Coordinates of C-alpha atoms in Angstrom, one line a residue:
Chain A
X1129 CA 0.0 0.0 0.0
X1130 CA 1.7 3.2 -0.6
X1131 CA 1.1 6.5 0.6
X1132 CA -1.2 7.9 -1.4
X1133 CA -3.2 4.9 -0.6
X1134 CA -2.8 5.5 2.9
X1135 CA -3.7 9.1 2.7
X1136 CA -7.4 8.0 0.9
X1137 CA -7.5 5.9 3.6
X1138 CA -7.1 8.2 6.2
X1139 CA -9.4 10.7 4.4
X1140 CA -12.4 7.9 4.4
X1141 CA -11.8 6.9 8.0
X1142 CA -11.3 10.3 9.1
X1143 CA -15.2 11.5 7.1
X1144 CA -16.8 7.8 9.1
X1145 CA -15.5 9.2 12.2
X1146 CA -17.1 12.3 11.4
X1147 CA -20.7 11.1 10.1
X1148 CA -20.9 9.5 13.2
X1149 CA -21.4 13.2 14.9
X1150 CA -24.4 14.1 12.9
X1151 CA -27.1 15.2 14.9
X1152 CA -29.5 12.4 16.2
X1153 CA -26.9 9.8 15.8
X1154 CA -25.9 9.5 19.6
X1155 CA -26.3 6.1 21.1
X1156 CA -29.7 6.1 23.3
X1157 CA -27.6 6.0 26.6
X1158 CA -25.4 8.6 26.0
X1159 CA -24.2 9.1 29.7
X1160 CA -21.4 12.0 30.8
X1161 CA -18.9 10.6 32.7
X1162 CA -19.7 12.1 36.0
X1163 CA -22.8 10.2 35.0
X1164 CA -21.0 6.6 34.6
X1165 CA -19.0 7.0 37.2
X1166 CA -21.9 7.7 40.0
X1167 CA -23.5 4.8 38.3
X1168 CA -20.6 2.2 38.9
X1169 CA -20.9 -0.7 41.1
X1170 CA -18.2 -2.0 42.9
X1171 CA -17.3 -4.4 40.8
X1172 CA -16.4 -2.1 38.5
X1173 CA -13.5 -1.8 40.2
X1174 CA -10.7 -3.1 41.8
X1175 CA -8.4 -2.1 44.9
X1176 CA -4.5 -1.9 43.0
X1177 CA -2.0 -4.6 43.3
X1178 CA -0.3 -3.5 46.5
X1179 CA 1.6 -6.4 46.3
X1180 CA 3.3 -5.0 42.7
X1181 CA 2.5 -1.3 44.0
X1182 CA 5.8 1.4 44.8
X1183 CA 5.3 4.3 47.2
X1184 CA 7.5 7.0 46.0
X1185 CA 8.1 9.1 49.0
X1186 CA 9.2 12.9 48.0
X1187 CA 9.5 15.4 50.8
X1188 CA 6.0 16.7 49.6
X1189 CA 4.3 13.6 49.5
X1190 CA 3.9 9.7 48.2
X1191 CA 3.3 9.2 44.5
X1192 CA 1.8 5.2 43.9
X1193 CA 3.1 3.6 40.9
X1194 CA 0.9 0.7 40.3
X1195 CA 3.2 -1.7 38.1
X1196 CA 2.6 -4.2 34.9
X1197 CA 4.2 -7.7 35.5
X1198 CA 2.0 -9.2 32.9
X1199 CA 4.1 -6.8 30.8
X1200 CA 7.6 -5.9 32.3
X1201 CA 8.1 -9.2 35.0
X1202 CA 11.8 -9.0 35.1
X1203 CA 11.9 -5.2 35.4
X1204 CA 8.9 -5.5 38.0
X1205 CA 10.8 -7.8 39.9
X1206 CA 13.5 -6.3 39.8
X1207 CA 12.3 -2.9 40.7
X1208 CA 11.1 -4.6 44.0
X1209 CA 14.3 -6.5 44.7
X1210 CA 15.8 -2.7 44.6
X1211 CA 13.2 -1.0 46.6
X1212 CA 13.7 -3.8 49.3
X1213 CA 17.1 -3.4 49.7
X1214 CA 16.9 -0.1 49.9
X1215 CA 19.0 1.0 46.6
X1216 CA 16.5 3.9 45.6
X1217 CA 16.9 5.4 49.6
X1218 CA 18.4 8.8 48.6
X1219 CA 18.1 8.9 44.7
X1220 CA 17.4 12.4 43.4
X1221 CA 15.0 13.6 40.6
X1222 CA 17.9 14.2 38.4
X1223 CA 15.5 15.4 35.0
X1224 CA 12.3 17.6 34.4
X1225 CA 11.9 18.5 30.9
X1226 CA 9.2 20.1 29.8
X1227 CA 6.3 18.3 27.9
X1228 CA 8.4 14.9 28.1
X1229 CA 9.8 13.1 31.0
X1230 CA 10.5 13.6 35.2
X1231 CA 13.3 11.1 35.8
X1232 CA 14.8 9.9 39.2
X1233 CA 18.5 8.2 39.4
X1234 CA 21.6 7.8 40.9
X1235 CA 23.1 10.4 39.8
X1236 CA 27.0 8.9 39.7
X1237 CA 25.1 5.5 39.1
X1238 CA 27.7 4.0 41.7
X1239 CA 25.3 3.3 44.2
X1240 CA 25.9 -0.2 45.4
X1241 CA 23.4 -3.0 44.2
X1242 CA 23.2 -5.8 46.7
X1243 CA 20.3 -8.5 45.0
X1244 CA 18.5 -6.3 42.1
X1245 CA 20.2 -6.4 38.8
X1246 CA 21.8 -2.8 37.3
X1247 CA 20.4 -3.9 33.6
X1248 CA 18.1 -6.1 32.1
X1249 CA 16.9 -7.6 28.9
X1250 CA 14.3 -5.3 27.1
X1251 CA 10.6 -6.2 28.0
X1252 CA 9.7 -4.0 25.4
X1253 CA 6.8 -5.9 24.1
X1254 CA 6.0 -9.2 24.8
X1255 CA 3.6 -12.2 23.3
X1256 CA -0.1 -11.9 22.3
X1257 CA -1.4 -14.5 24.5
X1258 CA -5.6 -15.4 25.6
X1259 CA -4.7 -14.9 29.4
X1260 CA -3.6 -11.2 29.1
X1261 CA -6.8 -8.9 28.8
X1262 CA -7.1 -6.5 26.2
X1263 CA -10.4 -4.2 25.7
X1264 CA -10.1 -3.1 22.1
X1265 CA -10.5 0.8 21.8
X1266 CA -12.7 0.5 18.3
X1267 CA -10.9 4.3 17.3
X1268 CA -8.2 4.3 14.9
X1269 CA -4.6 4.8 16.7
X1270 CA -1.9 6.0 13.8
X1271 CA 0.8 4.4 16.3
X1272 CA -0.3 0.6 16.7
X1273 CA -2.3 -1.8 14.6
X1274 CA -4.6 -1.8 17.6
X1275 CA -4.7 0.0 20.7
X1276 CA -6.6 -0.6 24.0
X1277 CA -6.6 -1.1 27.9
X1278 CA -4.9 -3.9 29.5
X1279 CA -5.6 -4.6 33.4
X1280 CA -6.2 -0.9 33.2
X1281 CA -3.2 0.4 31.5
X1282 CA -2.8 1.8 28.1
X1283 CA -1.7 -0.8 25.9
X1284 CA -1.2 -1.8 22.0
X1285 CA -1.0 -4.9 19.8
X1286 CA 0.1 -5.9 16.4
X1287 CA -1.7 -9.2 15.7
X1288 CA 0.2 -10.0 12.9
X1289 CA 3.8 -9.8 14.7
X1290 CA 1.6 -11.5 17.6
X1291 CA 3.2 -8.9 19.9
X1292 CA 1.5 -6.8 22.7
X1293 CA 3.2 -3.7 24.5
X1294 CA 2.1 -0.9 27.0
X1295 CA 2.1 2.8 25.0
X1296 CA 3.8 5.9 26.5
X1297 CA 0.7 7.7 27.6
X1298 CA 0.7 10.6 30.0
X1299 CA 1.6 9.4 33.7
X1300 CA 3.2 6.1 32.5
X1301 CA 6.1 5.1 34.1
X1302 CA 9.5 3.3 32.2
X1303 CA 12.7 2.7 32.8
X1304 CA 15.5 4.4 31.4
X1305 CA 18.4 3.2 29.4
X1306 CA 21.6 4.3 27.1
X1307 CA 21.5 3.7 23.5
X1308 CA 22.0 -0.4 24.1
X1309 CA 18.7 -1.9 24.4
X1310 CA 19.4 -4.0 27.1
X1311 CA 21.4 -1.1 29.1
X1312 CA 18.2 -0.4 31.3
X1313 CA 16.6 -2.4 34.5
X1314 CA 14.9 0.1 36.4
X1315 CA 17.7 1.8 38.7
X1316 CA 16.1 5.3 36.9
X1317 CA 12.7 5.6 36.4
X1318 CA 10.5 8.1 34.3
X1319 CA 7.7 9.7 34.3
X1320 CA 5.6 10.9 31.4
X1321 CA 4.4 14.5 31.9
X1322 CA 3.5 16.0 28.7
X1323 CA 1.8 15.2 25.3
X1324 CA 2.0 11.0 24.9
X1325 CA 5.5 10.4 23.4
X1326 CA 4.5 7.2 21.5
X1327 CA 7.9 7.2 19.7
X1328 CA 8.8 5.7 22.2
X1329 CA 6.3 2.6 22.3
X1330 CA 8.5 -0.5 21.9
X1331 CA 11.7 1.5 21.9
X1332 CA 12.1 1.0 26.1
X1333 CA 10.5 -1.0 28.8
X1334 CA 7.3 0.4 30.2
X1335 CA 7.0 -0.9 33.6
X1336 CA 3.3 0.4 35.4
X1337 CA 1.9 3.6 35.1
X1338 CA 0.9 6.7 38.3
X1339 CA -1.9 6.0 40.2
X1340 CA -2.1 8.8 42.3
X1341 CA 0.4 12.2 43.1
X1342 CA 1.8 12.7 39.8
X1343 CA 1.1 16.7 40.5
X1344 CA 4.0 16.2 42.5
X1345 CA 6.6 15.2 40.2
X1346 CA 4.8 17.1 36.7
X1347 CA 4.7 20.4 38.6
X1348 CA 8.6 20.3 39.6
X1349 CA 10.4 23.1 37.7
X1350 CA 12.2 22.3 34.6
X1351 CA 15.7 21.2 34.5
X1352 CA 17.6 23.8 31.9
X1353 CA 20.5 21.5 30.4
X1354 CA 19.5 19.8 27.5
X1355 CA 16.8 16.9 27.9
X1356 CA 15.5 18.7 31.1
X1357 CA 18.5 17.8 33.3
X1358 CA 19.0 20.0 36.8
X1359 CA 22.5 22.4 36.2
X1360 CA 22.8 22.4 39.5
X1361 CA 23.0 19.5 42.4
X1362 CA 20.9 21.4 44.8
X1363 CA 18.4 21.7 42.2
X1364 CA 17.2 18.4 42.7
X1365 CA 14.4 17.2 44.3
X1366 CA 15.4 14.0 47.2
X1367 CA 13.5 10.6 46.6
X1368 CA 13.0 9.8 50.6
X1369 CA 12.6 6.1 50.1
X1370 CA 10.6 3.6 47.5
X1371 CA 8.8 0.7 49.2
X1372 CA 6.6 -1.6 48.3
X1373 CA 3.1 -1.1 48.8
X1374 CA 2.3 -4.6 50.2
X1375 CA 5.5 -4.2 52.9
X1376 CA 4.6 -1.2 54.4
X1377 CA 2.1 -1.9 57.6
X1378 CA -1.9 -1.3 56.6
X1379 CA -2.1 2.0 58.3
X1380 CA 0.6 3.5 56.3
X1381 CA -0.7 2.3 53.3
X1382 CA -3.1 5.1 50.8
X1383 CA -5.8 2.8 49.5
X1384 CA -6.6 3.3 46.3
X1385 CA -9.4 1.6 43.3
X1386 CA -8.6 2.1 39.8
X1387 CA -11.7 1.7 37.2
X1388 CA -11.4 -1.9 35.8
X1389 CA -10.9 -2.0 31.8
X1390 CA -13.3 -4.9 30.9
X1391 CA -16.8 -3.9 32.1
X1392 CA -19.5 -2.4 30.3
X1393 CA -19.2 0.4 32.5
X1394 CA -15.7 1.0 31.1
X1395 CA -16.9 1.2 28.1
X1396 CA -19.7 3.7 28.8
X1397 CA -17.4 5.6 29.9
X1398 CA -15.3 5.6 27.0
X1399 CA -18.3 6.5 24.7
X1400 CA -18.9 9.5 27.8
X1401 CA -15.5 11.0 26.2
X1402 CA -15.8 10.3 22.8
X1403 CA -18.9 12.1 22.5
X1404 CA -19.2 14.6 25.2
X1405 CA -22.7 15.2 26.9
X1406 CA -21.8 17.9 29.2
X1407 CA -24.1 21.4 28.2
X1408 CA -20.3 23.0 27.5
X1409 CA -19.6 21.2 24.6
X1410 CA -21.0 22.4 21.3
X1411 CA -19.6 20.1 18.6
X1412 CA -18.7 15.9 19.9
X1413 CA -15.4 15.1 18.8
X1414 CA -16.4 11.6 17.3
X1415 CA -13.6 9.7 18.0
X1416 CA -11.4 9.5 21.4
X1417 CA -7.6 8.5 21.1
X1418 CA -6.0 6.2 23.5
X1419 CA -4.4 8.7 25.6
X1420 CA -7.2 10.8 26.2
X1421 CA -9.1 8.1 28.1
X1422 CA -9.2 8.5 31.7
X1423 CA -8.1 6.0 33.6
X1424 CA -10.1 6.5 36.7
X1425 CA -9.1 5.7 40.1
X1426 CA -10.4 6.5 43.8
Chain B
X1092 CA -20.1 3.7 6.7
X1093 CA -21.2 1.8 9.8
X1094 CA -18.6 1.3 12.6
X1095 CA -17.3 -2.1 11.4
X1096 CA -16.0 -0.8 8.1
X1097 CA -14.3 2.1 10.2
X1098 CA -12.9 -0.5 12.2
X1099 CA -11.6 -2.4 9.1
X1100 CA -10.3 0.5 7.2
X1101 CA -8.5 1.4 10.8
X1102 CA -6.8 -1.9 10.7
X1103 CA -6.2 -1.4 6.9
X1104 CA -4.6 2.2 7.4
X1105 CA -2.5 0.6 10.6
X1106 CA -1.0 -1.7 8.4
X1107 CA -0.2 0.5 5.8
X1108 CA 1.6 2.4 8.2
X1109 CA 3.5 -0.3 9.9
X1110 CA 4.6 -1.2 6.4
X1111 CA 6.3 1.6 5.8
X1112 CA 8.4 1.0 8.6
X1113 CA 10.2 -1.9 7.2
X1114 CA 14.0 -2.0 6.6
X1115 CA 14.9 -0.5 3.7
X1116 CA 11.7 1.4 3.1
X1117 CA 13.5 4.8 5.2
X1118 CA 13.5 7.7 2.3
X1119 CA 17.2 8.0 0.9
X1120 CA 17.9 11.3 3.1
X1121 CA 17.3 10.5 6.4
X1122 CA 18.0 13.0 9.1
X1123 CA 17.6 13.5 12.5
X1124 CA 16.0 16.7 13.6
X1125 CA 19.0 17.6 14.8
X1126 CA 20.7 17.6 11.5
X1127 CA 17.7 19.3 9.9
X1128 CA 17.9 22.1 12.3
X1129 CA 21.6 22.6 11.9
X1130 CA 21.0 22.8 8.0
X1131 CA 18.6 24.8 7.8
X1132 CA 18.7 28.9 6.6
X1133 CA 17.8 31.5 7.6
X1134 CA 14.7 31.1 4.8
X1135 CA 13.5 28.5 6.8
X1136 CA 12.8 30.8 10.0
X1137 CA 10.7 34.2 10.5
X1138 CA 10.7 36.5 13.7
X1139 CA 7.3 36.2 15.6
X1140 CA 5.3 38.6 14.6
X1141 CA 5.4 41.1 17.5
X1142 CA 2.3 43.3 16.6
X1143 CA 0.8 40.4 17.8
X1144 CA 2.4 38.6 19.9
X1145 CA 2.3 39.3 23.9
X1146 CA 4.5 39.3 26.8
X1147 CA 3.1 37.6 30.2
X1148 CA 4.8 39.2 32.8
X1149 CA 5.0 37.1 36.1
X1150 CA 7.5 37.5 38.9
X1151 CA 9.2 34.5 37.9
X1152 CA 9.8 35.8 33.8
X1153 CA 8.3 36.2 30.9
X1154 CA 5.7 34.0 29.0
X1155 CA 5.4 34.8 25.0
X1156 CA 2.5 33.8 23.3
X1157 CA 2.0 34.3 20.0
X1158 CA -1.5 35.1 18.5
X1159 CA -3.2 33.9 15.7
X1160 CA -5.4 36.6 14.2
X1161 CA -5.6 34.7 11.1
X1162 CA -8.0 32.1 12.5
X1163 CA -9.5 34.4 15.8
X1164 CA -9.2 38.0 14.8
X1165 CA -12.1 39.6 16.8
X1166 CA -10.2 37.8 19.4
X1167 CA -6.8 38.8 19.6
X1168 CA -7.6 42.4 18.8
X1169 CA -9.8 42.5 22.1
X1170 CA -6.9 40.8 23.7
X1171 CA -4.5 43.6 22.4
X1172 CA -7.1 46.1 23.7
X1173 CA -7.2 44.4 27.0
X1174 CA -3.5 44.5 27.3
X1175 CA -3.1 48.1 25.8
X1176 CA -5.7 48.9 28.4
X1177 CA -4.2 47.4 31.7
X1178 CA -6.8 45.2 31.8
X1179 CA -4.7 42.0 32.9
X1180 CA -2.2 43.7 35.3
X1181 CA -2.5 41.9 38.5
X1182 CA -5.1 39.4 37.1
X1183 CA -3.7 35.7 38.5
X1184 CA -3.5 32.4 37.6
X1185 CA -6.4 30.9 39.2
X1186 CA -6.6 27.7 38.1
X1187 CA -3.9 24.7 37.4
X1188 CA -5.5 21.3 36.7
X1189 CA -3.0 18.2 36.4
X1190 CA -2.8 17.1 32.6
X1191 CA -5.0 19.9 31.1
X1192 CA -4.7 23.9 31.1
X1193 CA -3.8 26.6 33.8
X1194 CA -5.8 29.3 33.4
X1195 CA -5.5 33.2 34.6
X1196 CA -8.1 35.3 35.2
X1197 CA -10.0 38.3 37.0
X1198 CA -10.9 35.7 40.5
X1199 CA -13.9 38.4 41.0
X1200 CA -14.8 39.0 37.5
X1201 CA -15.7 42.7 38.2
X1202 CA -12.9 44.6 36.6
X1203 CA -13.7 47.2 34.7
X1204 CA -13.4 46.8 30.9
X1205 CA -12.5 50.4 29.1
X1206 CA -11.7 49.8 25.2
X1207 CA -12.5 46.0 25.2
X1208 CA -15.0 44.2 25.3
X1209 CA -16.0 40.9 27.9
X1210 CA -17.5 38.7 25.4
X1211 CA -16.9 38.0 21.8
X1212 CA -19.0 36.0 19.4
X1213 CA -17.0 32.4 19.0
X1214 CA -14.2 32.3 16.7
X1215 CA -14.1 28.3 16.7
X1216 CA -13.2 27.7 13.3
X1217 CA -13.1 29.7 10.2
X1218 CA -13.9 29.3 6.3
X1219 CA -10.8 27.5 4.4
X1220 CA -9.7 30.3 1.9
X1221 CA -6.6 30.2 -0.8
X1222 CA -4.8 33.0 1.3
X1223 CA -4.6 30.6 4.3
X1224 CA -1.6 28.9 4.2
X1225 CA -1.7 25.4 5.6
X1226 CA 0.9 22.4 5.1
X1227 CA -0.9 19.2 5.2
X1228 CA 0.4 16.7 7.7
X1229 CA -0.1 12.7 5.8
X1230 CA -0.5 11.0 8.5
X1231 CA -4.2 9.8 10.2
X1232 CA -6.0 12.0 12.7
X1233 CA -8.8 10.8 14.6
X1234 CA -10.3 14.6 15.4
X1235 CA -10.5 16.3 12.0
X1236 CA -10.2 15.0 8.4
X1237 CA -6.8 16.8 7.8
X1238 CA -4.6 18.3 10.3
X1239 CA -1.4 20.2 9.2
X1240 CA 0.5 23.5 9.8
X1241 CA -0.8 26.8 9.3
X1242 CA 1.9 29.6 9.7
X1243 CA 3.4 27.8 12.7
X1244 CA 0.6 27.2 14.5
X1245 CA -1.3 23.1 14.0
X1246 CA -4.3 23.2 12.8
X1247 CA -7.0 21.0 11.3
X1248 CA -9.7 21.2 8.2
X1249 CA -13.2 19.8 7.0
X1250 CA -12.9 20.3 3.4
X1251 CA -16.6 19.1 2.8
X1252 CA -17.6 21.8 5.6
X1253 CA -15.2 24.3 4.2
X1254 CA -14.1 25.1 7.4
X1255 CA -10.2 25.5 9.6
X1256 CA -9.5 25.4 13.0
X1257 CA -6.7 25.7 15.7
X1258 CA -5.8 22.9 17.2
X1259 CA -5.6 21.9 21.1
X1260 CA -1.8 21.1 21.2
X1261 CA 0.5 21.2 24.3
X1262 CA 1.0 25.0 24.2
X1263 CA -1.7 26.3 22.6
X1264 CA -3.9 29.4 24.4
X1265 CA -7.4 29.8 24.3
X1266 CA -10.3 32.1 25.4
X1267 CA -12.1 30.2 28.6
X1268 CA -15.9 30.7 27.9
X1269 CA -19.1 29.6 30.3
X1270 CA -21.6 27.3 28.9
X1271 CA -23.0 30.0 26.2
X1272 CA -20.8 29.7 23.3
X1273 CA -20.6 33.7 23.0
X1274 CA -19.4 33.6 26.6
X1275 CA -15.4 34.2 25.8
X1276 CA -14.1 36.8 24.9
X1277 CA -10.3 36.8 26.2
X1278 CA -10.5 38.5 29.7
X1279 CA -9.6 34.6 30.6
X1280 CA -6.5 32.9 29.2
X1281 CA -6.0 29.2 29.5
X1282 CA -2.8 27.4 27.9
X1283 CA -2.6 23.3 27.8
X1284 CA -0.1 21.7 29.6
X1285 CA -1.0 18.4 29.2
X1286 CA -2.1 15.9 26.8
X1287 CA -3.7 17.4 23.5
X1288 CA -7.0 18.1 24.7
X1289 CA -8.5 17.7 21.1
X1290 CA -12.3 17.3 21.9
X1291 CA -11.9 20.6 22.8
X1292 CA -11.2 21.4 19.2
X1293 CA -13.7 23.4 17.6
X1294 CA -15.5 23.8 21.3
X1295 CA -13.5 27.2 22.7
X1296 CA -11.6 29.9 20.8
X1297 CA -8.2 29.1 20.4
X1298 CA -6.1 32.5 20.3
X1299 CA -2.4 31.6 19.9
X1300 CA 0.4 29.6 21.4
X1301 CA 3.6 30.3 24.0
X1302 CA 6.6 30.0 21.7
X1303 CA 9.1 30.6 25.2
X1304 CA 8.5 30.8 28.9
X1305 CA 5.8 27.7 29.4
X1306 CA 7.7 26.0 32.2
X1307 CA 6.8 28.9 34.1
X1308 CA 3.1 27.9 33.9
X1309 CA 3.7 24.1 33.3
X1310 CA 5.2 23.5 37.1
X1311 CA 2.9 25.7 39.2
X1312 CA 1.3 23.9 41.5
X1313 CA -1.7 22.3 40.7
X1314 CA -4.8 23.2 42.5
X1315 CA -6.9 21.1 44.8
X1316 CA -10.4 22.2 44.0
X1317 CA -12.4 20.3 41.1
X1318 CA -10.9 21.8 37.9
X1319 CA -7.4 22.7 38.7
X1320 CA -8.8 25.8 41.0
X1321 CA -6.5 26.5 44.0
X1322 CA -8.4 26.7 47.2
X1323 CA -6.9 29.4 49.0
X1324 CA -6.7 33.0 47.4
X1325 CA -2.8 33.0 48.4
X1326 CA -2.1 30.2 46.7
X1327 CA -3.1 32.4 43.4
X1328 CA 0.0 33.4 40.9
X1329 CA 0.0 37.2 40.4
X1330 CA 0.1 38.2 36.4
X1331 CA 2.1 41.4 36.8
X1332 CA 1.2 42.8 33.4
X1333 CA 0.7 41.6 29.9
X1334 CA 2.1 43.7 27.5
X1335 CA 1.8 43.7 23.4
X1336 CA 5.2 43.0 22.2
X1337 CA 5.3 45.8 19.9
X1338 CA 4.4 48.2 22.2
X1339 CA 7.0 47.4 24.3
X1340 CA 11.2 49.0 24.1
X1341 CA 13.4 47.5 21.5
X1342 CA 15.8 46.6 24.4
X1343 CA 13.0 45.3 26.8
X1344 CA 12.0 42.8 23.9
X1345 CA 12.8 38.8 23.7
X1346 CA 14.1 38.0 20.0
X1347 CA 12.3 34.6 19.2
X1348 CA 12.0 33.2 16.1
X1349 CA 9.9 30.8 15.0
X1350 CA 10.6 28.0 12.3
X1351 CA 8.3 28.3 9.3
X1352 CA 6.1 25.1 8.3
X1353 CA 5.6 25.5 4.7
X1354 CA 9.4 24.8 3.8
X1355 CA 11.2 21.7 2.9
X1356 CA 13.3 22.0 6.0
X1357 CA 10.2 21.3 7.9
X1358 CA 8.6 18.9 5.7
X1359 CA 12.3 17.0 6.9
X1360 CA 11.7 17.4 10.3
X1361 CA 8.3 16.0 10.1
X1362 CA 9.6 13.0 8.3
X1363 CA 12.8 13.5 11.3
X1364 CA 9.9 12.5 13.9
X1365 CA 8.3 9.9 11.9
X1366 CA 11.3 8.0 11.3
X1367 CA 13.4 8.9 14.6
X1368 CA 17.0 7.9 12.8
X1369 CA 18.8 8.5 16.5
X1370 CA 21.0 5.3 17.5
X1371 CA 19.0 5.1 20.6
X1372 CA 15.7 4.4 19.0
X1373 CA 15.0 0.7 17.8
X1374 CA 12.2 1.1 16.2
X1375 CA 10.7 3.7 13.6
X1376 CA 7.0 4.7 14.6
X1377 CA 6.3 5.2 10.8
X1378 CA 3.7 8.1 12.6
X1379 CA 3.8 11.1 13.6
X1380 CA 0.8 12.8 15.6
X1381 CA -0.2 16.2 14.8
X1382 CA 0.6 17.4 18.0
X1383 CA 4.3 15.3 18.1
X1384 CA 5.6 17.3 15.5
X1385 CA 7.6 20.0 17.2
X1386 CA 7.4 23.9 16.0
X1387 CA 11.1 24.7 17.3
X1388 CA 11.7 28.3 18.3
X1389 CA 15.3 30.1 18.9

């Protein structure tokens, strides 16, 4: 298919997404999301994994990084084995740039590792198999054959390479490497804070996604050496400690629900943003990408 | 077209993009975006235009925002009279909401208005016309049936409708309205600093975009009340004055330039983002979102 080809196809799909705006053509139910939401049952959601759950303790609060093990197990586990032996005690928030990524790291990258592992093979995607969940998002995604949710978190397959991966939406969480593809394993983590970098889908090892405080690493100020990176030691910001959800005692611990991906209500609530209800809204977009999908939690 | 031919023409266009990702496919001059920026002349750049273009003023620098008066003219000239008028001195930013726009405003909404005017009929789009320069970006959109460039800003088109629009990219500024569509008018600013809010697209009167200064308004704090607002007054950020560019001294001026988007250097730095030729990357997207393609400044 060449690009011409792909260009009348994107014109056709693009003048389908917008018939289906036409007046009178809203589904019966059409439900705002406020709407879904107070509507939701408790099955319709779940209480996180604490168990693969980090607490990332700043000096301003705890940001909870729910992670993907059906995704990333080696970098999960690994990622624990260093939280539990204390390796990321002391790590700083080394890079804020600006519509990208917040990154924590040693910053001499000589800290000792006792039983984690300082790199990893890539988990950048993994195997298309009936056991991992996958609610197909029917809107067209120029990134991935096929784009969806996955346990709730944003994820893509290509059927024909029989491959799945989670995509670089806002608030996901990966782990940084150099330019060898096995050079990362979760020592420095990242945070997306700006407009989905899906470039980088497949191109480094997604490993969970922020469940709750990301206001306190996307509002840090920007680092102003190239790629975001502090100038000057004191202007980084002091990760207290990681831990494990499941190890800190139950009073310490913030419970938290995130909405569950494979439920009717989920998918009310993705028709809730593709065509917006509320009285503000004057023209219904017709389609809703993958990254614009809330994820909800409570 | 019912929704299971959009679905198969989105798996059809999917794979007609992966496609083009195989080796040996890469056009014969690839370059990073690096290397297009360090060949490029100075043809391929013009100086904002700073009769209408505004400074932000707040204690911690300066924000520019370029305006658009080709697409919201009633819009930006109130804005200009606002500004020439003192309007916005010691407005604040009221609102900051996590992975969608801050927003500055009068808290009270009872300052007087001399030359300008509160509200403005909606500027949400705009006919298509030969004299409206737009470079067509090839690549899908789920929002709009073609999305491209239009003097530096992104925008989108409904050539069956005959009409152009702004679009809700990271950056961009807008007028905030209430539910009446008539209800803006500029007295409130709002810029996204989050995920391309594109359902907004079409909905609100986009005005112009910051082209320097956005980390100043990207890392405030975000506010605790429903929709970004902060709760207590002091938590506000003062706006100490918003100036028009023009009006202000040569030597009190910020020389930015802005990189033209209807030059082969930038159709190269499109094609530098679809195709990321960096050793680090492993893979080639074969895409580039609208709002993914960068509109460098210097």
């Amino acid at each position: 298919m060449n690009a011409a080809t792909v260009i009348a196809l994107a014109a056709a799909i693009s003048a389908a997404l917008f018939a289906q705006q036409e007046p009178g053509s809203a589904p019966p139910k059409a439900r705002t999301m406020a709407e879904v939401i107070a509507a939701s049952g408790p099955a319709d959601w779940r209480r996180i994994d604490e168990a693969n759950t980090i607490y990332v303790e700043l000096e301003s609060g705890r940001v909870i990084i729910e992670l993907a093990p059906a995704f990333a197990p080696q970098h999960v586990a690994n990622i624990k084995a260093l939280a539990r032996e204390g390796y990321y005690d002391g790590v700083w928030v080394v890079r804020s740039q600006d519509n990208y990524v917040v990154q924590w790291a040693d910053p001499d990258g000589t800290r000792e590792i006792k039983t984690g592992r300082r790199t990893l093979p890539a988990e950048f995607s993994r195997a298309m198999a009936p056991d991992l969940p996958f609610t197909r998002l029917p809107d067209a995604d120029g990134y991935a054959p096929q784009v969806g949710f996955s346990n709730s978190f944003p994820a893509a397959r290509d059927p024909t390479a029989g491959r799945a991966w989670l995509a670089h939406c806002y608030g996901m969480v990966g782990a940084g490497r150099d330019n060898d593809a096995d050079s990362g394993g979760g020592t420095e983590l990242y945070v997306v804070n700006g407009h989905a970098p899906r470039h980088l889908d497949r191109n480094v090892t997604l490993v969970g996604r922020v469940v709750k405080g990301i206001e306190l690493l996307t509002s840090l100020p920007r680092g102003t050496l190239p790629m975001g990176y502090y100038e000057k030691t004191e202007q980084r910001i002091r990760i207290v400690s990681i831990r494990v959800a499941a190890d800190v005692p139950a009073a310490d611990r913030t419970p938290v629900e995130v909405m569950r991906t494979d439920t009717p209500t989920f998918e009310a609530l993705i028709e809730s943003r593709r065509n917006r209800r509320e009285e503000w809204f004057k023209v219904q977009a017709g389609h809703v990408e993958l990254c614009n999908v809330p994820l909800p939690t409570r």
